[in-house]
Amino acid sequence: MIGNGYPYGKTGYVILEEGEINPSTLQLDVRHYLVVKPNGEQVSGNFSFAEAQQFIQDQESKNK
């Protein structure tokens, strides 16, 4: 299940939570994060939040 999305960087990337609903708490247990490009295409792979941030920073620095 996809949770919250966090815009990150300056060019339109989004970091999305992915996980499962905990039946005891009814909250999302985040397993990992996904990265979505500004054009809406999902980047292949799963990331920690810090890894997703670094990936986006790397992509944005390549395009300067």
Tab-separated table of C-alpha atoms in Angstrom:
chain	number	residue	atom	x	y	z
A	1	MET	CA	0.000	0.000	0.000
A	2	ILE	CA	1.209	3.478	-0.838
A	3	GLY	CA	1.162	6.049	1.953
A	4	ASN	CA	2.127	9.695	1.984
A	5	GLY	CA	4.093	11.407	-0.741
A	6	TYR	CA	6.827	13.907	0.044
A	7	PRO	CA	7.911	16.383	-2.643
A	8	TYR	CA	11.695	16.570	-2.563
A	9	GLY	CA	14.249	18.616	-4.422
A	10	LYS	CA	13.613	21.485	-6.792
A	11	THR	CA	12.515	19.717	-9.971
A	12	GLY	CA	9.368	17.776	-9.014
A	13	TYR	CA	10.566	14.464	-7.594
A	14	VAL	CA	8.361	12.774	-4.978
A	15	ILE	CA	9.275	10.221	-2.302
A	16	LEU	CA	6.408	7.802	-1.542
A	17	GLU	CA	5.947	5.597	1.504
A	18	GLU	CA	5.171	1.936	0.833
A	19	GLY	CA	4.175	-0.617	3.436
A	20	GLU	CA	1.331	-2.531	5.046
A	21	ILE	CA	-1.512	-1.532	7.341
A	22	ASN	CA	-0.906	-2.812	10.862
A	23	PRO	CA	-4.192	-4.445	11.929
A	24	SER	CA	-3.546	-3.631	15.604
A	25	THR	CA	-2.888	0.072	15.170
A	26	LEU	CA	-4.556	0.681	11.790
A	27	GLN	CA	-1.474	2.690	10.825
A	28	LEU	CA	0.855	2.192	7.881
A	29	ASP	CA	4.031	0.317	8.786
A	30	VAL	CA	6.441	1.786	6.238
A	31	ARG	CA	8.698	-0.908	4.745
A	32	HIS	CA	10.577	1.271	2.257
A	33	TYR	CA	10.251	4.305	0.013
A	34	LEU	CA	9.739	4.751	-3.714
A	35	VAL	CA	10.924	7.600	-5.910
A	36	VAL	CA	8.743	9.112	-8.624
A	37	LYS	CA	10.285	11.286	-11.334
A	38	PRO	CA	8.795	14.655	-12.306
A	39	ASN	CA	7.188	13.022	-15.374
A	40	GLY	CA	5.302	10.556	-13.116
A	41	GLU	CA	7.475	7.537	-13.909
A	42	GLN	CA	8.534	5.439	-10.917
A	43	VAL	CA	12.246	4.799	-10.454
A	44	SER	CA	13.105	1.106	-10.251
A	45	GLY	CA	13.976	-0.139	-6.763
A	46	ASN	CA	13.208	0.441	-3.113
A	47	PHE	CA	14.997	2.964	-0.916
A	48	SER	CA	15.406	4.066	2.670
A	49	PHE	CA	14.295	7.675	3.074
A	50	ALA	CA	17.924	8.855	3.142
A	51	GLU	CA	18.746	6.806	0.031
A	52	ALA	CA	15.773	8.303	-1.802
A	53	GLN	CA	16.905	11.810	-0.882
A	54	GLN	CA	20.450	11.062	-2.065
A	55	PHE	CA	19.179	9.567	-5.335
A	56	ILE	CA	17.181	12.714	-6.067
A	57	GLN	CA	20.089	14.985	-5.172
A	58	ASP	CA	22.341	12.993	-7.506
A	59	GLN	CA	19.825	13.184	-10.359
A	60	GLU	CA	19.318	16.906	-9.932
A	61	SER	CA	23.061	17.594	-9.815
A	62	LYS	CA	23.536	15.658	-13.095
A	63	ASN	CA	21.008	17.896	-14.825
A	64	LYS	CA	22.614	21.226	-13.884
